[in-house]
mmCIF file with all atom_site columns, C-alpha atoms in Angstrom:
data_model
loop_
_atom_site.group_PDB
_atom_site.id
_atom_site.type_symbol
_atom_site.label_atom_id
_atom_site.label_alt_id
_atom_site.label_comp_id
_atom_site.label_asym_id
_atom_site.label_entity_id
_atom_site.label_seq_id
_atom_site.pdbx_PDB_ins_code
_atom_site.Cartn_x
_atom_site.Cartn_y
_atom_site.Cartn_z
_atom_site.occupancy
_atom_site.B_iso_or_equiv
_atom_site.pdbx_formal_charge
_atom_site.auth_seq_id
_atom_site.auth_comp_id
_atom_site.auth_asym_id
_atom_site.auth_atom_id
_atom_site.pdbx_PDB_model_num
ATOM 1   C CA . MET A 1 1   ? 9.532   -8.207  17.237  1.00 39.00 ? 1   MET A CA 1
ATOM 2   C CA . ASN A 1 2   ? 11.272  -9.679  14.202  1.00 45.00 ? 2   ASN A CA 1
ATOM 3   C CA . LEU A 1 3   ? 9.210   -12.115 12.123  1.00 46.00 ? 3   LEU A CA 1
ATOM 4   C CA . GLN A 1 4   ? 11.772  -14.809 12.898  1.00 48.00 ? 4   GLN A CA 1
ATOM 5   C CA . ALA A 1 5   ? 10.973  -14.529 16.602  1.00 47.00 ? 5   ALA A CA 1
ATOM 6   C CA . SER A 1 6   ? 8.799   -17.093 18.330  1.00 49.00 ? 6   SER A CA 1
ATOM 7   C CA . GLY A 1 7   ? 5.117   -16.485 17.782  1.00 80.00 ? 7   GLY A CA 1
ATOM 8   C CA . ALA A 1 8   ? 5.623   -13.885 15.065  1.00 83.00 ? 8   ALA A CA 1
ATOM 9   C CA . ALA A 1 9   ? 3.870   -16.017 12.446  1.00 86.00 ? 9   ALA A CA 1
ATOM 10  C CA . ASP A 1 10  ? 0.854   -16.236 14.754  1.00 87.00 ? 10  ASP A CA 1
ATOM 11  C CA . CYS A 1 11  ? 0.942   -12.464 15.215  1.00 88.00 ? 11  CYS A CA 1
ATOM 12  C CA . VAL A 1 12  ? 1.033   -11.924 11.441  1.00 91.00 ? 12  VAL A CA 1
ATOM 13  C CA . GLU A 1 13  ? -1.846  -14.349 10.903  1.00 90.00 ? 13  GLU A CA 1
ATOM 14  C CA . ALA A 1 14  ? -3.911  -12.700 13.640  1.00 90.00 ? 14  ALA A CA 1
ATOM 15  C CA . ARG A 1 15  ? -3.336  -9.323  12.033  1.00 92.00 ? 15  ARG A CA 1
ATOM 16  C CA . TRP A 1 16  ? -4.493  -10.619 8.624   1.00 93.00 ? 16  TRP A CA 1
ATOM 17  C CA . GLN A 1 17  ? -7.643  -11.905 10.348  1.00 91.00 ? 17  GLN A CA 1
ATOM 18  C CA . ARG A 1 18  ? -8.336  -8.635  12.253  1.00 90.00 ? 18  ARG A CA 1
ATOM 19  C CA . LEU A 1 19  ? -7.535  -6.055  9.602   1.00 91.00 ? 19  LEU A CA 1
ATOM 20  C CA . PRO A 1 20  ? -10.522 -6.738  7.297   1.00 87.00 ? 20  PRO A CA 1
ATOM 21  C CA . THR A 1 21  ? -12.897 -6.617  10.257  1.00 86.00 ? 21  THR A CA 1
ATOM 22  C CA . THR A 1 22  ? -11.464 -3.286  11.358  1.00 86.00 ? 22  THR A CA 1
ATOM 23  C CA . TRP A 1 23  ? -11.896 -1.806  7.879   1.00 81.00 ? 23  TRP A CA 1
ATOM 24  C CA . ARG A 1 24  ? -15.424 -3.233  7.503   1.00 80.00 ? 24  ARG A CA 1
ATOM 25  C CA . LEU A 1 25  ? -16.367 -1.433  10.717  1.00 81.00 ? 25  LEU A CA 1
ATOM 26  C CA . MET A 1 26  ? -14.716 1.759   9.483   1.00 74.00 ? 26  MET A CA 1
ATOM 27  C CA . HIS A 1 27  ? -16.566 1.450   6.181   1.00 67.00 ? 27  HIS A CA 1
ATOM 28  C CA . GLU A 1 28  ? -19.877 1.097   8.031   1.00 74.00 ? 28  GLU A CA 1
ATOM 29  C CA . ARG A 1 29  ? -19.028 4.115   10.162  1.00 71.00 ? 29  ARG A CA 1
ATOM 30  C CA . ASP A 1 30  ? -18.074 6.121   7.068   1.00 62.00 ? 30  ASP A CA 1
ATOM 31  C CA . GLY A 1 31  ? -21.519 5.366   5.653   1.00 62.00 ? 31  GLY A CA 1
ATOM 32  C CA . SER A 1 32  ? -22.800 8.514   7.322   1.00 56.00 ? 32  SER A CA 1
ATOM 33  C CA . GLN A 1 33  ? -19.900 10.634  6.068   1.00 59.00 ? 33  GLN A CA 1
ATOM 34  C CA . ALA A 1 34  ? -18.795 11.964  2.714   1.00 61.00 ? 34  ALA A CA 1
ATOM 35  C CA . SER A 1 35  ? -19.017 9.480   -0.117  1.00 72.00 ? 35  SER A CA 1
ATOM 36  C CA . SER A 1 36  ? -15.288 9.957   -0.856  1.00 73.00 ? 36  SER A CA 1
ATOM 37  C CA . SER A 1 37  ? -14.369 8.609   2.604   1.00 77.00 ? 37  SER A CA 1
ATOM 38  C CA . GLN A 1 38  ? -16.704 5.684   2.117   1.00 79.00 ? 38  GLN A CA 1
ATOM 39  C CA . ALA A 1 39  ? -15.234 4.942   -1.322  1.00 84.00 ? 39  ALA A CA 1
ATOM 40  C CA . LEU A 1 40  ? -11.678 5.069   0.039   1.00 88.00 ? 40  LEU A CA 1
ATOM 41  C CA . SER A 1 41  ? -12.469 2.763   2.969   1.00 86.00 ? 41  SER A CA 1
ATOM 42  C CA . ARG A 1 42  ? -14.177 0.351   0.542   1.00 89.00 ? 42  ARG A CA 1
ATOM 43  C CA . GLY A 1 43  ? -11.010 0.525   -1.598  1.00 93.00 ? 43  GLY A CA 1
ATOM 44  C CA . VAL A 1 44  ? -8.758  -0.292  1.359   1.00 92.00 ? 44  VAL A CA 1
ATOM 45  C CA . LEU A 1 45  ? -10.950 -3.262  2.225   1.00 93.00 ? 45  LEU A CA 1
ATOM 46  C CA . ALA A 1 46  ? -10.707 -4.517  -1.381  1.00 95.00 ? 46  ALA A CA 1
ATOM 47  C CA . LEU A 1 47  ? -6.911  -4.161  -1.225  1.00 97.00 ? 47  LEU A CA 1
ATOM 48  C CA . ILE A 1 48  ? -6.705  -6.080  2.060   1.00 95.00 ? 48  ILE A CA 1
ATOM 49  C CA . GLU A 1 49  ? -8.838  -8.886  0.655   1.00 95.00 ? 49  GLU A CA 1
ATOM 50  C CA . ALA A 1 50  ? -6.783  -9.085  -2.556  1.00 97.00 ? 50  ALA A CA 1
ATOM 51  C CA . ALA A 1 51  ? -3.464  -8.964  -0.679  1.00 97.00 ? 51  ALA A CA 1
ATOM 52  C CA . SER A 1 52  ? -4.551  -11.672 1.754   1.00 95.00 ? 52  SER A CA 1
ATOM 53  C CA . ALA A 1 53  ? -4.810  -14.090 -1.181  1.00 96.00 ? 53  ALA A CA 1
ATOM 54  C CA . GLU A 1 54  ? -1.113  -13.604 -2.034  1.00 95.00 ? 54  GLU A CA 1
ATOM 55  C CA . PRO A 1 55  ? 1.210   -15.962 -0.101  1.00 94.00 ? 55  PRO A CA 1
ATOM 56  C CA . SER A 1 56  ? 4.233   -13.680 -0.552  1.00 93.00 ? 56  SER A CA 1
ATOM 57  C CA . LEU A 1 57  ? 2.339   -10.801 1.095   1.00 95.00 ? 57  LEU A CA 1
ATOM 58  C CA . ARG A 1 58  ? 0.526   -12.993 3.601   1.00 93.00 ? 58  ARG A CA 1
ATOM 59  C CA . ARG A 1 59  ? 3.818   -13.747 5.368   1.00 91.00 ? 59  ARG A CA 1
ATOM 60  C CA . LEU A 1 60  ? 4.354   -10.013 6.003   1.00 93.00 ? 60  LEU A CA 1
ATOM 61  C CA . TYR A 1 61  ? 2.630   -7.921  8.672   1.00 93.00 ? 61  TYR A CA 1
ATOM 62  C CA . PRO A 1 62  ? -0.024  -5.701  7.073   1.00 95.00 ? 62  PRO A CA 1
ATOM 63  C CA . PHE A 1 63  ? -0.759  -2.271  8.496   1.00 94.00 ? 63  PHE A CA 1
ATOM 64  C CA . THR A 1 64  ? -2.498  0.854   7.333   1.00 93.00 ? 64  THR A CA 1
ATOM 65  C CA . THR A 1 65  ? -1.846  4.541   7.712   1.00 90.00 ? 65  THR A CA 1
ATOM 66  C CA . ARG A 1 66  ? -4.814  6.609   6.697   1.00 88.00 ? 66  ARG A CA 1
ATOM 67  C CA . TYR A 1 67  ? -5.918  4.861   3.510   1.00 92.00 ? 67  TYR A CA 1
ATOM 68  C CA . THR A 1 68  ? -2.584  3.285   2.532   1.00 95.00 ? 68  THR A CA 1
ATOM 69  C CA . LEU A 1 69  ? -1.854  -0.443  2.955   1.00 96.00 ? 69  LEU A CA 1
ATOM 70  C CA . TRP A 1 70  ? 1.724   -1.326  3.927   1.00 95.00 ? 70  TRP A CA 1
ATOM 71  C CA . PHE A 1 71  ? 3.618   -4.581  4.504   1.00 94.00 ? 71  PHE A CA 1
ATOM 72  C CA . SER A 1 72  ? 6.258   -4.911  7.218   1.00 92.00 ? 72  SER A CA 1
ATOM 73  C CA . ALA A 1 73  ? 8.948   -7.449  8.036   1.00 90.00 ? 73  ALA A CA 1
ATOM 74  C CA . ARG A 1 74  ? 8.388   -6.522  11.715  1.00 86.00 ? 74  ARG A CA 1
ATOM 75  C CA . THR A 1 75  ? 5.242   -6.947  13.787  1.00 86.00 ? 75  THR A CA 1
ATOM 76  C CA . SER A 1 76  ? 5.732   -3.841  15.930  1.00 82.00 ? 76  SER A CA 1
ATOM 77  C CA . HIS A 1 77  ? 7.092   -0.305  15.773  1.00 82.00 ? 77  HIS A CA 1
ATOM 78  C CA . PRO A 1 78  ? 9.277   0.664   14.171  1.00 86.00 ? 78  PRO A CA 1
ATOM 79  C CA . PHE A 1 79  ? 7.824   -1.133  11.183  1.00 85.00 ? 79  PHE A CA 1
ATOM 80  C CA . GLU A 1 80  ? 10.269  -2.291  8.520   1.00 88.00 ? 80  GLU A CA 1
ATOM 81  C CA . VAL A 1 81  ? 8.551   -1.669  5.196   1.00 87.00 ? 81  VAL A CA 1
ATOM 82  C CA . ALA A 1 82  ? 9.270   -4.718  3.064   1.00 86.00 ? 82  ALA A CA 1
ATOM 83  C CA . ALA A 1 83  ? 7.161   -4.108  -0.039  1.00 92.00 ? 83  ALA A CA 1
ATOM 84  C CA . PRO A 1 84  ? 5.578   -1.372  -2.101  1.00 95.00 ? 84  PRO A CA 1
ATOM 85  C CA . ALA A 1 85  ? 2.575   0.355   -0.533  1.00 96.00 ? 85  ALA A CA 1
ATOM 86  C CA . VAL A 1 86  ? -0.828  0.558   -2.174  1.00 97.00 ? 86  VAL A CA 1
ATOM 87  C CA . GLU A 1 87  ? -3.735  2.959   -1.812  1.00 97.00 ? 87  GLU A CA 1
ATOM 88  C CA . PRO A 1 88  ? -7.153  3.558   -3.317  1.00 96.00 ? 88  PRO A CA 1
ATOM 89  C CA . LEU A 1 89  ? -7.758  6.698   -5.341  1.00 95.00 ? 89  LEU A CA 1
ATOM 90  C CA . PRO A 1 90  ? -10.968 8.743   -5.204  1.00 89.00 ? 90  PRO A CA 1
ATOM 91  C CA . GLY A 1 91  ? -11.998 7.721   -8.739  1.00 89.00 ? 91  GLY A CA 1
ATOM 92  C CA . GLY A 1 92  ? -12.004 4.008   -7.899  1.00 92.00 ? 92  GLY A CA 1
ATOM 93  C CA . ARG A 1 93  ? -8.519  3.221   -9.199  1.00 96.00 ? 93  ARG A CA 1
ATOM 94  C CA . PHE A 1 94  ? -5.514  2.149   -7.109  1.00 98.00 ? 94  PHE A CA 1
ATOM 95  C CA . ARG A 1 95  ? -1.969  3.522   -6.857  1.00 97.00 ? 95  ARG A CA 1
ATOM 96  C CA . VAL A 1 96  ? 1.142   1.498   -5.986  1.00 97.00 ? 96  VAL A CA 1
ATOM 97  C CA . LEU A 1 97  ? 4.016   3.410   -4.390  1.00 95.00 ? 97  LEU A CA 1
ATOM 98  C CA . SER A 1 98  ? 7.628   2.513   -3.720  1.00 93.00 ? 98  SER A CA 1
ATOM 99  C CA . PRO A 1 99  ? 8.352   1.636   -0.072  1.00 90.00 ? 99  PRO A CA 1
ATOM 100 C CA . THR A 1 100 ? 9.656   5.188   0.422   1.00 86.00 ? 100 THR A CA 1
ATOM 101 C CA . GLN A 1 101 ? 6.560   6.659   -1.282  1.00 84.00 ? 101 GLN A CA 1
ATOM 102 C CA . LYS A 1 102 ? 8.857   8.745   -3.498  1.00 88.00 ? 102 LYS A CA 1
ATOM 103 C CA . LEU A 1 103 ? 8.033   6.860   -6.680  1.00 92.00 ? 103 LEU A CA 1
ATOM 104 C CA . VAL A 1 104 ? 4.707   5.862   -8.182  1.00 95.00 ? 104 VAL A CA 1
ATOM 105 C CA . ILE A 1 105 ? 5.195   2.320   -9.458  1.00 94.00 ? 105 ILE A CA 1
ATOM 106 C CA . GLY A 1 106 ? 1.882   2.280   -11.248 1.00 95.00 ? 106 GLY A CA 1
ATOM 107 C CA . GLU A 1 107 ? -1.879  2.578   -11.138 1.00 97.00 ? 107 GLU A CA 1
ATOM 108 C CA . ALA A 1 108 ? -4.480  -0.109  -11.688 1.00 98.00 ? 108 ALA A CA 1
ATOM 109 C CA . ASP A 1 109 ? -8.211  -0.381  -12.263 1.00 97.00 ? 109 ASP A CA 1
ATOM 110 C CA . THR A 1 110 ? -8.739  -3.188  -9.719  1.00 97.00 ? 110 THR A CA 1
ATOM 111 C CA . ALA A 1 111 ? -7.429  -4.088  -6.289  1.00 97.00 ? 111 ALA A CA 1
ATOM 112 C CA . GLN A 1 112 ? -6.199  -7.422  -7.656  1.00 98.00 ? 112 GLN A CA 1
ATOM 113 C CA . ALA A 1 113 ? -4.173  -5.720  -10.401 1.00 98.00 ? 113 ALA A CA 1
ATOM 114 C CA . ALA A 1 114 ? -2.699  -3.263  -7.879  1.00 97.00 ? 114 ALA A CA 1
ATOM 115 C CA . VAL A 1 115 ? -1.716  -6.103  -5.559  1.00 97.00 ? 115 VAL A CA 1
ATOM 116 C CA . ALA A 1 116 ? -0.074  -7.875  -8.518  1.00 96.00 ? 116 ALA A CA 1
ATOM 117 C CA . LEU A 1 117 ? 2.110   -4.762  -8.926  1.00 96.00 ? 117 LEU A CA 1
ATOM 118 C CA . VAL A 1 118 ? 3.002   -4.950  -5.224  1.00 96.00 ? 118 VAL A CA 1
ATOM 119 C CA . VAL A 1 119 ? 3.948   -8.630  -5.569  1.00 95.00 ? 119 VAL A CA 1
ATOM 120 C CA . ALA A 1 120 ? 6.047   -7.826  -8.647  1.00 93.00 ? 120 ALA A CA 1
ATOM 121 C CA . GLY A 1 121 ? 7.801   -5.177  -6.559  1.00 89.00 ? 121 GLY A CA 1
ATOM 122 C CA . LEU A 1 122 ? 8.854   -7.857  -4.072  1.00 84.00 ? 122 LEU A CA 1
ATOM 123 C CA . ALA A 1 123 ? 11.220  -9.523  -6.564  1.00 66.00 ? 123 ALA A CA 1
ATOM 124 C CA . GLY A 1 124 ? 14.689  -9.331  -5.108  1.00 52.00 ? 124 GLY A CA 1
ATOM 125 C CA . ALA A 1 125 ? 13.570  -7.485  -1.986  1.00 52.00 ? 125 ALA A CA 1
ATOM 126 C CA . PRO A 1 126 ? 14.714  -9.050  1.273   1.00 47.00 ? 126 PRO A CA 1
ATOM 127 C CA . GLY A 1 127 ? 12.086  -11.154 2.988   1.00 46.00 ? 127 GLY A CA 1
ATOM 128 C CA . PRO A 1 128 ? 11.716  -11.548 6.738   1.00 48.00 ? 128 PRO A CA 1
ATOM 129 C CA . SER A 1 129 ? 14.607  -14.007 6.851   1.00 38.00 ? 129 SER A CA 1
ATOM 130 C CA . GLY A 1 130 ? 16.877  -11.675 4.877   1.00 38.00 ? 130 GLY A CA 1
ATOM 131 C CA . ALA A 1 131 ? 16.616  -13.923 1.834   1.00 36.00 ? 131 ALA A CA 1
ATOM 132 C CA . PRO A 1 132 ? 15.167  -12.516 -1.387  1.00 40.00 ? 132 PRO A CA 1
ATOM 133 C CA . ALA A 1 133 ? 11.403  -12.768 -1.465  1.00 40.00 ? 133 ALA A CA 1
ATOM 134 C CA . ALA A 1 134 ? 9.999   -15.219 -3.965  1.00 40.00 ? 134 ALA A CA 1
ATOM 135 C CA . PRO A 1 135 ? 7.705   -13.426 -6.402  1.00 40.00 ? 135 PRO A CA 1
ATOM 136 C CA . GLY A 1 136 ? 4.166   -14.794 -6.408  1.00 41.00 ? 136 GLY A CA 1
ATOM 137 C CA . GLY A 1 137 ? 4.611   -17.103 -3.430  1.00 39.00 ? 137 GLY A CA 1
ATOM 138 C CA . SER A 1 138 ? 6.767   -18.196 -0.558  1.00 36.00 ? 138 SER A CA 1
#
C-alpha cells in the first residue's frame, strides 16, 4: 500500500508504536544469549527510539532486517527504501549505509548522531508524495 493510500498514516503510526516493543522483547530474549546479540538488539532499540523523534523519518514506515533499521515509502512488500539504513556495530558505534547498502555514509558514536546522518541523507530524496523530503522535518 502506498503511503498516500487511505489509512496508510495510521499504519505507519501503528508500526512506530509496535517496533520498540518488539525489539524490547527481543532484547529480553537475547539476555540469555551471547552478549554481542544483546548489545546489537540494544543498539537497534536505541536507533528506533532516536529515529522516532525525527518527524521526517516518523512519516516513513520503519522496518528491520536482522539488526538494520530501514525506512520505506510503502507499508507492505515490496518495501520502497526511502532513506539511508542504519545499524549498530558490535563495539557500540553505529553505521549509516546508503539505501542500496553499497556505500557507507558514515559512523557515529551515538544513535542520535547516526539518525542525524540518516536525516541528512533524506535531503533531496523523494518523500512518500514524490516531493523532495524536507530535511529535519516534514
